[in-house]
Amino acid sequence: MKFIVRYSLLFLSVILLLSSCIARKNLRIADTSFKIGEYYQAIEKYKKAYKSQKLGVEKTQMAYKIAECYYAISEFGPASIWYKNAIKRKLDEPKAMLHYADCLLATQKYDEARTWYLTYLDIFPEDQKALNGLEAAKTVSSWLDKPTRYIVNPVRELNSKANDYSPVYIGSRDNEVIFTSTRDNVTGKRESAITGQHFADLFKSSFLVQKQKWETPKLLDESLSINTLNEEGAASVTSSGDQMVFTRCRYSKSEDLGAELYMCSRTRGDWSEPVKIELAGDSIIVAHPALSPDGSHLYFVSDMRGGQGGKDIWVAEKNGGTYSKPVNLGPEINTPGDEMFPTVRKNGDLYFSSNYRVGIGGLDIFHAHKDENGKWVVENMKAPINSPGDDFGITFTSGDEERGLFSSNRKGARLDDIYSFYLPPKVFTASGEVYNKETDQKIDGAQIRVIGTDGTNMKVRANGGRFQMKLNPGVEYVFAAFKDGFLNDKERASTIGLEDSKDFKFEFHLTPTDTPIKIDNINYEFGSSQLSEASKTSLDSLARLLEQNPTITIELMSHTDHVGSEQFNFELSQKRAQSVVDYLISKGIPADRLVAKGYGETWPKKITRAIAKQYDWLKRGDELTEEFISKLTPEQQEIAKGLNRRTEFRILSTDYHESFAPDVAK
């Protein structure tokens, strides 16, 4: 029995020792993979080592490194879990707080992200990456809530369960595309220690016009000339479609040979043997090419010395069969973070992705154009082009439309997927209705004069009291509605600077000229002709109406109720009418267009349709005489007397032309 117990204890000790050795081995392999960027393999080994009870002390660092691996391959959800684990274990590494905040931002936990950015900034208050992240946590939710007008959709025929990314059109043929994929039918069957996916190859597809979809993608070539047992991807093609530059990552058992650029030509549909482009000496990364449309310049991504930090965008000019010494695009484009996947349009605008600037999360796509001084101006393309995931590898069709493809691993994508985008043209319209201001009925046959700063000068007929027309972008318009027997009405609209389509809605209310027109809200002190301040607002509207109708002359008519003597009321109403005229003259209305007339109590108000709608004890056509008012209730009498105390105007003529005195100085 003692022998059995002793043997069992010995066996258990051996098992525990062996388990500890395996855990240590996994940890050593994981550390090595981590150092050389084999993140997928490092994650697997770290997780196995993490399960060991013998490595409790090292678990804090393991949790941190697992998080860093996930962060490096843009899997921000798992990364945030492991960062939280490491921080709870009292990890002494401030960078974990910054990256944890980045992950919270990418997973749309904005309040938590702000907390951790601020915590990190307490230690490093001038860290620009953290300041950018804090700004993003405050603003990007509004970008998602109010996206731009781009329409974005996954291109299901081009996507697989693996990574599909970096599409480019073949020259000016918008119905042919080349893209990178790690799908099952790649040439090489090895798996990347970085991503866990197959080594990538270049694939091609054509758009089937009759079926309105892309054909099933095929390998760009099956001769092991372009696609090899190594990795190929991220290509660029000249606008003529006869030259291509692409990225190749070569591997050997002993070393990682890094990313390099290769060029090949196409003749009669066949690609030539690729030739390596010498650009950066022994730099480990030269990737993501972007040829200018004429092929004279090659933009690419590298971590060579002389950059701003991280991966930068460089440009080299073509001289014959070689390229000049690369030039860094400088701090206007590059940052201490990573700038990658450049694209150059025919107008010289540059598009690229960055993980450093203020963005929604991960890599965001940015648009850069040069201002009048030749300096780059960089703008985030916002949602829906950008998302909380990685967005990159944008390409445009050959025309001037905002249309093309890009890559994203946003919510709904399996891994990296290809998406289409399209910016519909902005459409501006004006529509409206023309009403009789007194009867509130539509006026048939009114005319709308439309004048625009682009030279527009036209008339539109309002059939049935309605009209509609298209407007041009970047124009200020004046709309004037008119018809014989009515005063004009005007409205303004501007399409300058509008980011979205818009339908301008107008209601024109034309005042008939055959009856007196009441001016609302004209009030005086009791027994006085002094205008109240509130009255001046209404008279300002009358002044504008006179400016809009420059050929009319009017009589200002002031009325009182029947309280007081007739003589007093007559004199008071004349003074009140004159005070209105004086005010209008002070606003620049010529005196010979205005006549002041006081009528005292001699012209009782006749009830209109509009007034009858307000008071059920009045009907259209009632005349508010002293006899009529005396039959009303005390409350109704006060209202009726108030209706009699009014200021109105009527049209005297419609053929006024301002006369000018001769200039005696000449």
XYZ file of C-alpha atoms in Angstrom:
666
model
C 0.000 0.000 0.000
C 2.858 2.398 0.906
C 4.465 1.592 -2.440
C 1.277 2.451 -4.296
C 0.863 5.749 -2.452
C 4.523 6.658 -3.022
C 4.209 5.768 -6.724
C 1.008 7.800 -7.119
C 2.580 10.863 -5.520
C 5.616 10.526 -7.739
C 3.434 10.169 -10.822
C 1.391 13.265 -9.836
C 4.602 15.259 -9.325
C 5.818 14.231 -12.772
C 2.474 15.282 -14.309
C 2.571 18.659 -12.581
C 6.189 19.195 -13.578
C 5.401 18.220 -17.171
C 2.376 20.550 -17.181
C 4.506 23.390 -15.882
C 7.147 22.722 -18.549
C 4.511 22.725 -21.309
C 3.072 25.992 -19.969
C 6.551 27.545 -19.886
C 7.192 26.341 -23.427
C 3.909 27.827 -24.651
C 4.794 31.092 -22.923
C 8.246 31.201 -24.590
C 6.763 30.477 -28.028
C 4.033 33.080 -27.429
C 6.586 35.724 -26.416
C 8.641 35.023 -29.531
C 5.581 35.195 -31.794
C 4.482 38.400 -30.076
C 7.850 40.070 -30.698
C 7.844 39.291 -34.433
C 4.168 40.178 -34.936
C 2.699 36.685 -35.308
C -0.343 37.756 -33.333
C -2.721 34.919 -34.135
C -0.173 32.284 -33.101
C 0.785 34.315 -30.008
C -2.849 34.456 -28.875
C -3.224 30.677 -29.128
C -0.041 29.976 -27.145
C -0.692 32.659 -24.520
C -4.193 31.275 -23.902
C -2.816 27.777 -23.372
C -0.164 29.071 -20.980
C -2.716 31.249 -19.180
C -4.695 28.151 -18.144
C -1.736 26.797 -16.144
C -1.996 27.152 -12.361
C 1.824 27.264 -12.155
C 2.062 30.597 -14.026
C -0.077 32.741 -11.749
C 2.489 35.517 -11.382
C 2.873 35.908 -15.154
C -0.878 36.044 -15.868
C -1.074 39.827 -15.668
C 1.498 40.221 -18.448
C -0.093 37.405 -20.446
C -3.516 39.066 -20.269
C -1.966 42.339 -21.435
C -0.135 40.709 -24.344
C -3.238 38.781 -25.440
C -5.072 42.115 -25.451
C -2.263 43.717 -27.488
C -2.441 40.888 -30.033
C -6.185 41.296 -30.483
C -5.698 45.071 -30.689
C -3.077 44.639 -33.430
C -5.470 42.602 -35.599
C -8.386 44.974 -34.899
C -10.497 42.559 -32.853
C -11.478 45.242 -30.367
C -14.190 43.321 -28.523
C -11.917 40.494 -27.275
C -9.102 43.005 -26.790
C -11.198 45.091 -24.395
C -11.973 42.006 -22.272
C -8.287 41.152 -21.867
C -7.246 44.759 -21.216
C -9.857 44.927 -18.449
C -8.483 41.660 -17.036
C -4.908 42.994 -17.024
C -5.895 46.338 -15.488
C -7.833 44.573 -12.700
C -4.657 42.612 -11.978
C -2.857 45.933 -11.300
C -0.875 45.976 -14.555
C 1.855 48.611 -14.410
C 1.606 49.706 -18.048
C -0.189 53.040 -18.819
C -0.454 52.195 -22.514
C -3.002 49.522 -21.578
C -5.382 52.271 -20.427
C -5.025 54.101 -23.759
C -5.603 50.984 -25.842
C -8.470 49.920 -23.584
C -10.080 53.318 -24.223
C -9.557 52.827 -27.986
C -11.343 49.475 -27.772
C -14.234 50.969 -25.816
C -14.520 53.680 -28.480
C -14.560 51.077 -31.269
C -17.268 49.089 -29.447
C -19.333 52.291 -29.015
C -19.050 52.498 -25.221
C -18.429 56.230 -25.368
C -18.906 57.169 -21.704
C -16.489 54.464 -20.552
C -14.051 55.428 -23.291
C -14.059 59.050 -22.097
C -13.344 57.898 -18.542
C -10.279 55.890 -19.558
C -8.944 58.533 -21.942
C -9.145 61.036 -19.090
C -7.484 58.576 -16.708
C -4.619 58.129 -19.157
C -4.397 61.898 -19.786
C -3.943 62.456 -16.048
C -0.572 60.740 -16.515
C 0.271 61.995 -20.032
C -1.753 65.215 -20.477
C -0.229 66.091 -23.863
C -0.592 62.711 -25.572
C -2.210 63.611 -28.910
C -3.483 60.093 -29.566
C -5.443 60.191 -26.309
C -6.653 63.738 -26.989
C -7.896 62.625 -30.396
C -9.627 59.652 -28.810
C -11.289 61.853 -26.199
C -12.535 64.199 -28.932
C -13.834 61.201 -30.897
C -15.679 59.841 -27.848
C -17.467 63.181 -27.587
C -18.364 63.652 -31.258
C -18.581 60.442 -33.290
C -21.965 59.380 -31.920
C -23.424 62.382 -33.763
C -21.694 61.190 -36.968
C -23.434 57.840 -36.593
C -26.778 59.415 -35.720
C -26.624 61.836 -38.674
C -24.748 60.034 -41.459
C -23.792 61.672 -44.743
C -25.740 61.013 -47.949
C -23.542 58.123 -49.092
C -25.407 54.876 -49.724
C -23.365 51.835 -48.617
C -24.113 48.153 -49.261
C -22.138 44.881 -49.033
C -21.202 43.342 -52.394
C -22.235 39.786 -51.575
C -20.953 38.213 -54.805
C -17.394 39.389 -54.064
C -17.374 38.431 -50.384
C -16.595 35.092 -48.768
C -16.344 33.786 -45.225
C -12.651 34.781 -45.298
C -11.023 38.222 -45.735
C -11.879 40.118 -48.935
C -10.457 43.608 -49.255
C -8.615 46.346 -51.216
C -10.636 46.324 -54.459
C -9.340 48.234 -57.506
C -10.910 48.750 -60.902
C -8.888 47.585 -63.897
C -8.105 50.858 -65.634
C -11.107 52.836 -66.807
C -13.210 49.682 -67.036
C -15.603 50.004 -64.151
C -16.968 46.520 -64.816
C -13.713 44.722 -63.920
C -12.213 44.569 -60.472
C -9.150 43.067 -58.767
C -9.152 42.482 -55.015
C -7.326 40.616 -52.265
C -8.777 37.514 -50.589
C -7.838 34.701 -48.221
C -10.699 32.460 -49.377
C -10.332 28.681 -49.660
C -9.178 28.505 -53.301
C -6.024 30.563 -52.827
C -2.790 29.281 -54.346
C -0.937 28.768 -51.103
C -2.566 26.728 -48.350
C -0.363 27.959 -45.503
C -1.990 29.972 -42.758
C -0.703 33.319 -41.596
C 0.692 33.347 -38.079
C -0.493 36.962 -37.911
C -4.179 36.538 -38.800
C -4.812 32.792 -38.810
C -6.138 33.099 -42.381
C -4.775 31.513 -45.568
C -2.033 33.443 -47.333
C -3.804 36.018 -49.515
C -3.984 36.067 -53.315
C -5.265 38.488 -55.940
C -8.664 37.664 -57.426
C -10.641 39.177 -60.305
C -14.306 39.533 -61.199
C -16.387 41.136 -63.953
C -19.770 42.804 -63.607
C -22.522 41.014 -65.503
C -24.672 43.821 -66.877
C -27.645 41.648 -67.813
C -27.765 39.984 -64.403
C -26.750 43.184 -62.594
C -24.268 41.433 -60.362
C -20.590 40.479 -60.155
C -19.525 37.075 -61.452
C -17.971 34.487 -59.132
C -14.403 35.683 -58.411
C -11.447 33.794 -59.904
C -7.733 33.843 -59.245
C -6.087 36.670 -61.166
C -3.681 34.092 -62.581
C -3.123 30.427 -61.907
C 0.371 30.185 -63.358
C 2.147 31.015 -60.065
C 3.469 34.157 -61.746
C 1.549 36.794 -59.808
C -0.123 34.600 -57.204
C 2.468 32.377 -55.503
C 2.785 30.241 -52.402
C 3.589 33.485 -50.562
C 1.104 36.308 -49.936
C -0.050 38.729 -52.623
C -2.482 41.603 -52.309
C -3.230 45.346 -52.170
C -2.799 46.162 -55.854
C -3.059 49.331 -57.956
C -3.650 49.617 -61.698
C -2.958 52.553 -64.042
C -5.910 54.300 -65.669
C -4.971 52.652 -68.987
C -5.172 49.251 -67.314
C -1.880 48.039 -68.775
C 0.322 48.221 -65.642
C -0.192 46.909 -62.129
C 1.774 47.253 -58.913
C 0.970 44.909 -56.043
C 2.229 43.859 -52.614
C 4.004 40.573 -51.986
C 5.027 39.240 -48.576
C 7.676 36.515 -48.824
C 8.454 34.055 -46.052
C 11.205 31.555 -45.375
C 11.649 29.112 -42.530
C 14.346 31.237 -40.969
C 13.069 34.788 -41.459
C 10.259 37.104 -42.461
C 11.360 38.827 -45.669
C 8.809 41.590 -45.232
C 6.441 43.285 -47.672
C 7.677 44.331 -51.112
C 6.189 45.899 -54.227
C 6.193 44.243 -57.638
C 5.212 45.586 -61.050
C 3.885 43.775 -64.094
C 2.319 44.686 -67.446
C -0.702 43.353 -69.271
C -0.768 42.548 -72.964
C -3.841 41.063 -74.627
C -5.260 40.141 -71.259
C -2.161 38.357 -69.929
C 0.062 39.673 -67.146
C 3.838 39.607 -67.510
C 6.295 38.187 -64.979
C 6.378 40.575 -61.987
C 9.550 42.575 -61.296
C 10.435 43.848 -57.822
C 10.498 47.634 -57.418
C 13.495 48.856 -55.420
C 12.321 51.666 -53.160
C 13.393 51.415 -49.550
C 16.480 49.287 -49.143
C 16.142 46.934 -46.203
C 12.895 48.406 -44.841
C 10.676 45.601 -43.633
C 7.486 47.157 -45.030
C 6.879 48.559 -48.512
C 3.229 47.929 -49.280
C -0.203 49.254 -50.305
C 0.708 50.850 -53.670
C -1.342 53.610 -55.318
C -0.427 54.691 -58.821
C -1.372 58.180 -59.925
C -3.843 57.986 -62.834
C -1.117 58.741 -65.398
C 1.326 56.321 -63.751
C 3.951 59.029 -63.168
C 3.940 58.728 -59.365
C 3.796 55.767 -57.034
C 2.372 56.268 -53.561
C 2.991 53.521 -51.027
C 3.160 52.696 -47.314
C 6.386 52.083 -45.433
C 7.943 52.231 -41.984
C 11.311 53.396 -43.337
C 13.326 56.011 -41.504
C 12.454 59.660 -41.985
C 8.736 59.267 -41.395
C 6.393 60.699 -38.812
C 6.128 57.444 -36.865
C 4.322 54.168 -37.401
C 3.504 53.425 -41.034
C 3.575 56.451 -43.345
C 2.553 57.243 -46.903
C 5.431 58.025 -49.281
C 5.611 58.965 -52.957
C 8.221 58.273 -55.626
C 8.334 59.735 -59.135
C 8.852 57.426 -62.098
C 11.964 58.065 -64.176
C 12.026 55.707 -67.130
C 11.982 52.204 -65.754
C 12.902 53.176 -62.172
C 11.602 55.397 -59.389
C 13.254 58.378 -57.713
C 14.092 58.500 -54.023
C 10.797 58.328 -52.068
C 9.508 61.469 -50.359
C 7.442 61.370 -47.190
C 4.114 63.200 -47.524
C 4.877 64.946 -44.264
C 2.861 65.801 -41.153
C -0.097 67.208 -43.114
C -0.899 63.596 -44.083
C 1.162 61.333 -41.814
C 0.923 61.084 -38.031
C 2.693 59.166 -35.248
C 0.120 56.432 -35.905
C -0.460 54.371 -39.058
C -1.537 55.837 -42.412
C -2.248 53.114 -44.953
C -4.126 52.057 -48.106
C -3.722 55.241 -50.207
C -5.760 55.956 -53.354
C -5.245 58.861 -55.770
C -8.062 60.187 -57.974
C -7.575 61.903 -61.327
C -8.135 65.340 -59.741
C -5.157 64.717 -57.430
C -7.225 64.123 -54.281
C -5.779 61.544 -51.907
C -7.750 59.020 -49.877
C -6.187 56.920 -47.119
C -6.905 55.235 -43.795
C -5.538 56.240 -40.403
C -5.848 54.897 -36.855
C -4.522 58.074 -35.199
C -6.714 60.977 -36.268
C -10.154 61.657 -34.771
C -12.255 58.768 -36.044
C -15.136 56.446 -35.308
C -12.912 53.486 -34.425
C -10.089 51.355 -35.796
C -9.041 52.570 -39.255
C -11.103 55.403 -40.708
C -10.998 56.580 -44.326
C -9.902 60.186 -44.858
C -10.120 62.492 -47.872
C -7.267 64.942 -48.497
C -7.268 67.765 -51.044
C -4.939 70.719 -51.546
C -6.093 74.242 -50.757
C -5.268 77.395 -52.740
C -1.851 77.510 -51.040
C -0.975 73.939 -51.995
C -1.405 72.564 -48.471
C -3.236 69.330 -47.758
C -6.620 69.630 -46.052
C -7.692 66.336 -44.457
C -11.307 65.417 -43.637
C -12.854 62.333 -42.091
C -15.410 60.797 -44.489
C -17.653 60.019 -41.487
C -20.507 57.515 -41.455
C -21.681 55.520 -43.329
C -18.330 55.232 -45.153
C -16.632 54.889 -41.768
C -17.805 52.676 -38.917
C -16.649 51.570 -35.449
C -14.608 48.851 -37.227
C -11.755 49.112 -39.752
C -12.590 50.919 -42.990
C -9.935 51.044 -45.705
C -8.926 50.362 -49.297
C -11.331 52.721 -51.070
C -11.449 52.893 -54.879
C -13.494 55.030 -57.285
C -14.992 54.433 -60.706
C -13.376 56.280 -63.606
C -16.017 59.029 -63.918
C -16.609 62.065 -61.761
C -19.336 60.400 -59.702
C -18.792 59.606 -56.046
C -19.143 55.887 -56.634
C -16.935 52.875 -55.977
C -15.899 50.154 -53.536
C -14.097 49.900 -50.201
C -13.309 47.368 -47.458
C -14.649 47.102 -43.924
C -14.955 44.651 -41.036
C -17.927 46.543 -39.578
C -20.857 44.908 -37.831
C -22.529 42.563 -40.303
C -19.304 41.639 -42.101
C -17.940 38.134 -41.677
C -14.335 39.351 -41.566
C -13.061 41.975 -43.998
C -15.748 42.435 -46.642
C -16.102 44.588 -49.761
C -18.788 47.276 -49.803
C -20.115 49.490 -52.561
C -20.775 53.181 -52.034
C -22.629 55.822 -54.003
C -23.341 59.483 -53.367
C -26.624 60.392 -55.069
C -26.732 63.890 -56.570
C -28.273 66.588 -54.435
C -31.761 67.494 -55.645
C -33.249 70.890 -54.831
C -36.859 71.735 -55.585
C -39.238 74.541 -54.766
C -42.955 73.993 -54.409
C -45.675 76.182 -53.083
C -49.248 77.372 -52.944
C -50.723 80.814 -53.579
C -53.639 81.975 -51.407
C -56.018 84.917 -51.229
C -55.029 86.417 -47.894
C -58.567 87.567 -47.094
C -60.505 84.432 -48.058
C -57.748 81.843 -47.498
C -58.695 80.296 -50.860
C -56.101 79.234 -53.470
C -55.671 81.638 -56.383
C -55.678 79.998 -59.795
C -53.411 81.404 -62.473
C -51.062 83.468 -60.308
C -47.537 83.930 -61.674
C -44.282 83.237 -59.817
C -41.277 85.280 -60.998
C -38.042 83.432 -60.106
C -34.719 85.276 -60.126
C -31.423 83.551 -59.176
C -27.821 84.642 -58.757
C -26.860 82.168 -61.496
C -28.798 84.247 -64.043
C -32.126 82.481 -63.657
C -35.010 84.782 -64.666
C -38.257 82.990 -65.386
C -41.981 82.860 -64.715
C -43.898 79.841 -63.429
C -47.697 79.616 -63.567
C -49.434 78.426 -60.392
C -52.160 76.241 -61.850
C -54.849 75.596 -59.287
C -52.839 77.737 -56.901
C -49.896 75.312 -56.908
C -46.447 75.323 -58.520
C -43.254 73.222 -58.461
C -39.810 73.597 -60.045
C -36.194 72.403 -59.771
C -33.436 74.587 -58.313
C -29.719 74.621 -59.008
C -27.040 74.099 -56.318
C -25.071 77.062 -55.025
C -27.672 79.719 -55.941
C -29.667 82.355 -54.055
C -33.235 82.785 -55.309
C -36.021 85.340 -54.967
C -39.592 84.186 -55.619
C -42.264 86.851 -56.243
C -45.927 85.821 -56.538
C -48.254 88.244 -58.299
C -51.646 88.558 -60.027
C -53.752 91.481 -61.182
C -55.964 92.732 -58.389
C -53.594 91.543 -55.647
C -50.486 92.814 -53.896
C -47.261 90.910 -54.523
C -45.673 88.558 -51.993
C -42.019 87.500 -51.907
C -39.931 84.665 -50.491
C -36.233 83.829 -50.606
C -34.319 80.545 -50.770
C -30.666 79.594 -51.009
C -29.038 76.308 -51.990
C -25.561 77.623 -51.180
C -23.632 75.320 -48.852
C -26.423 72.771 -48.408
C -25.104 69.265 -47.743
C -28.370 67.436 -48.370
C -31.179 67.520 -50.899
C -34.005 69.843 -49.960
C -37.535 70.746 -51.057
C -38.324 74.366 -50.252
C -41.986 74.793 -49.315
C -43.637 78.193 -49.784
C -47.016 79.706 -49.034
C -47.743 83.013 -50.735
C -50.643 85.043 -49.339
C -51.703 87.726 -51.819
C -53.773 90.590 -50.499
C -56.695 91.707 -52.728
C -56.666 95.400 -53.567
C -60.443 95.951 -53.940
C -61.230 96.203 -50.208
C -59.563 97.911 -47.240
C -56.765 95.851 -45.689
C -56.444 95.711 -41.926
C -53.006 96.169 -40.344
C -52.912 93.884 -37.321
C -51.532 94.788 -33.898
C -51.533 98.590 -34.294
C -52.021 99.925 -30.757
C -51.914 103.355 -29.139
C -51.941 104.669 -25.613
C -55.515 105.390 -24.468
C -56.739 108.611 -26.089
C -53.322 109.137 -27.705
C -51.886 109.023 -31.226
C -48.499 107.810 -29.954
C -47.571 104.425 -31.497
C -46.624 101.645 -29.088
C -43.330 99.827 -29.665
C -45.197 96.609 -30.469
C -47.058 98.425 -33.274
C -43.828 99.264 -35.060
C -43.161 95.595 -35.831
C -46.398 95.396 -37.809
C -45.630 98.659 -39.581
C -42.202 97.302 -40.529
C -44.047 94.494 -42.325
C -46.183 97.104 -44.115
C -43.015 98.968 -45.165
C -41.651 95.733 -46.653
C -44.934 95.166 -48.479
C -44.679 98.679 -49.993
C -41.110 97.937 -51.063
C -42.281 94.710 -52.714
C -45.026 96.628 -54.528
C -43.240 99.833 -55.594
C -45.983 101.058 -57.987
C -48.829 101.395 -55.468
C -49.985 104.407 -53.471
C -52.106 103.846 -50.399
C -54.450 105.609 -48.033
C -53.840 104.940 -44.333
C -57.246 104.764 -42.700
C -57.635 105.069 -38.934
C -60.931 104.220 -37.190
C -62.215 104.515 -33.638
C -65.122 102.983 -31.751
C -68.272 105.008 -30.904
C -67.200 105.938 -27.365
C -66.657 109.706 -27.053
C -67.761 112.629 -29.224
C -67.683 112.371 -32.985
C -65.352 115.393 -33.256
C -62.884 113.999 -30.728
C -62.856 110.611 -32.458
C -62.381 112.194 -35.876
C -59.430 114.319 -34.740
C -57.878 111.393 -32.852
C -58.177 109.058 -35.835
C -56.587 111.670 -38.154
C -53.627 112.045 -35.789
C -53.272 108.274 -35.541
C -53.343 107.851 -39.327
C -50.694 110.573 -39.651
C -48.475 108.905 -37.030
C -48.502 105.740 -39.180
C -47.603 107.759 -42.293
C -44.786 109.524 -40.434
C -43.368 106.181 -39.301
C -43.438 104.746 -42.833
C -41.695 107.860 -44.175
C -38.980 107.349 -41.531
C -38.500 103.854 -43.010
C -37.789 105.289 -46.469
C -41.232 105.128 -48.074
C -41.773 108.245 -50.277
C -44.351 110.629 -48.781
C -46.208 110.966 -52.091
C -47.133 107.272 -51.902
C -48.972 107.776 -48.596
C -52.193 109.556 -47.636
C -53.349 109.803 -44.000
C -57.111 109.803 -43.412
C -58.986 109.601 -40.133
C -62.567 108.358 -40.244
C -63.378 108.439 -36.541
C -66.428 106.274 -35.833
C -68.073 106.806 -39.245
C -66.984 103.537 -40.873
C -67.923 100.562 -38.667
C -66.120 97.300 -39.340
C -67.844 94.768 -41.619
C -67.188 91.186 -40.504
C -65.024 89.063 -42.818
C -64.956 85.288 -43.151
C -61.766 85.105 -41.073
C -63.259 87.112 -38.182
C -66.467 85.092 -38.260
C -64.423 81.927 -37.763
C -62.989 83.413 -34.549
C -66.291 84.412 -32.959
C -69.355 82.186 -33.220
C -71.637 85.120 -32.289
C -70.587 86.990 -35.454
C -71.320 86.082 -39.049
C -69.804 87.238 -42.301
C -71.280 90.578 -43.419
C -72.315 91.835 -39.954
C -71.610 95.568 -39.574
C -70.456 96.660 -36.107
C -72.639 99.756 -35.738
C -73.466 101.294 -32.345
C -76.958 99.811 -32.626
C -75.575 96.318 -33.404
C -73.076 96.471 -30.558
C -75.679 97.606 -28.010
C -77.500 94.276 -28.408
C -74.439 92.232 -27.437
C -73.355 91.030 -23.990
C -70.914 93.319 -22.142
C -68.028 90.986 -22.939
C -68.992 90.798 -26.623
C -69.387 94.578 -26.763
C -65.775 95.099 -25.698
C -64.583 92.723 -28.403
C -66.726 94.437 -31.036
C -65.477 97.908 -30.045
C -61.928 96.568 -30.250
C -62.612 95.367 -33.806
C -63.805 98.866 -34.724
C -60.635 100.451 -33.308
C -58.439 99.603 -36.268
C -55.936 100.901 -38.787
C -56.380 99.845 -42.401
C -55.075 100.830 -45.795
C -56.526 100.723 -49.283
C -54.906 100.970 -52.693
C -55.379 104.343 -54.385
C -53.372 103.641 -57.559
C -51.063 101.003 -59.056
C -49.096 103.175 -61.506
C -46.828 105.133 -59.196
C -43.340 106.020 -60.509
C -40.926 107.869 -58.280
C -39.955 111.260 -59.645
C -36.481 112.682 -59.209
C -35.598 116.322 -58.895
C -32.973 117.548 -61.419
C -29.380 117.634 -60.208
C -28.666 121.385 -60.148
C -24.994 120.776 -59.489
C -24.471 119.622 -63.084
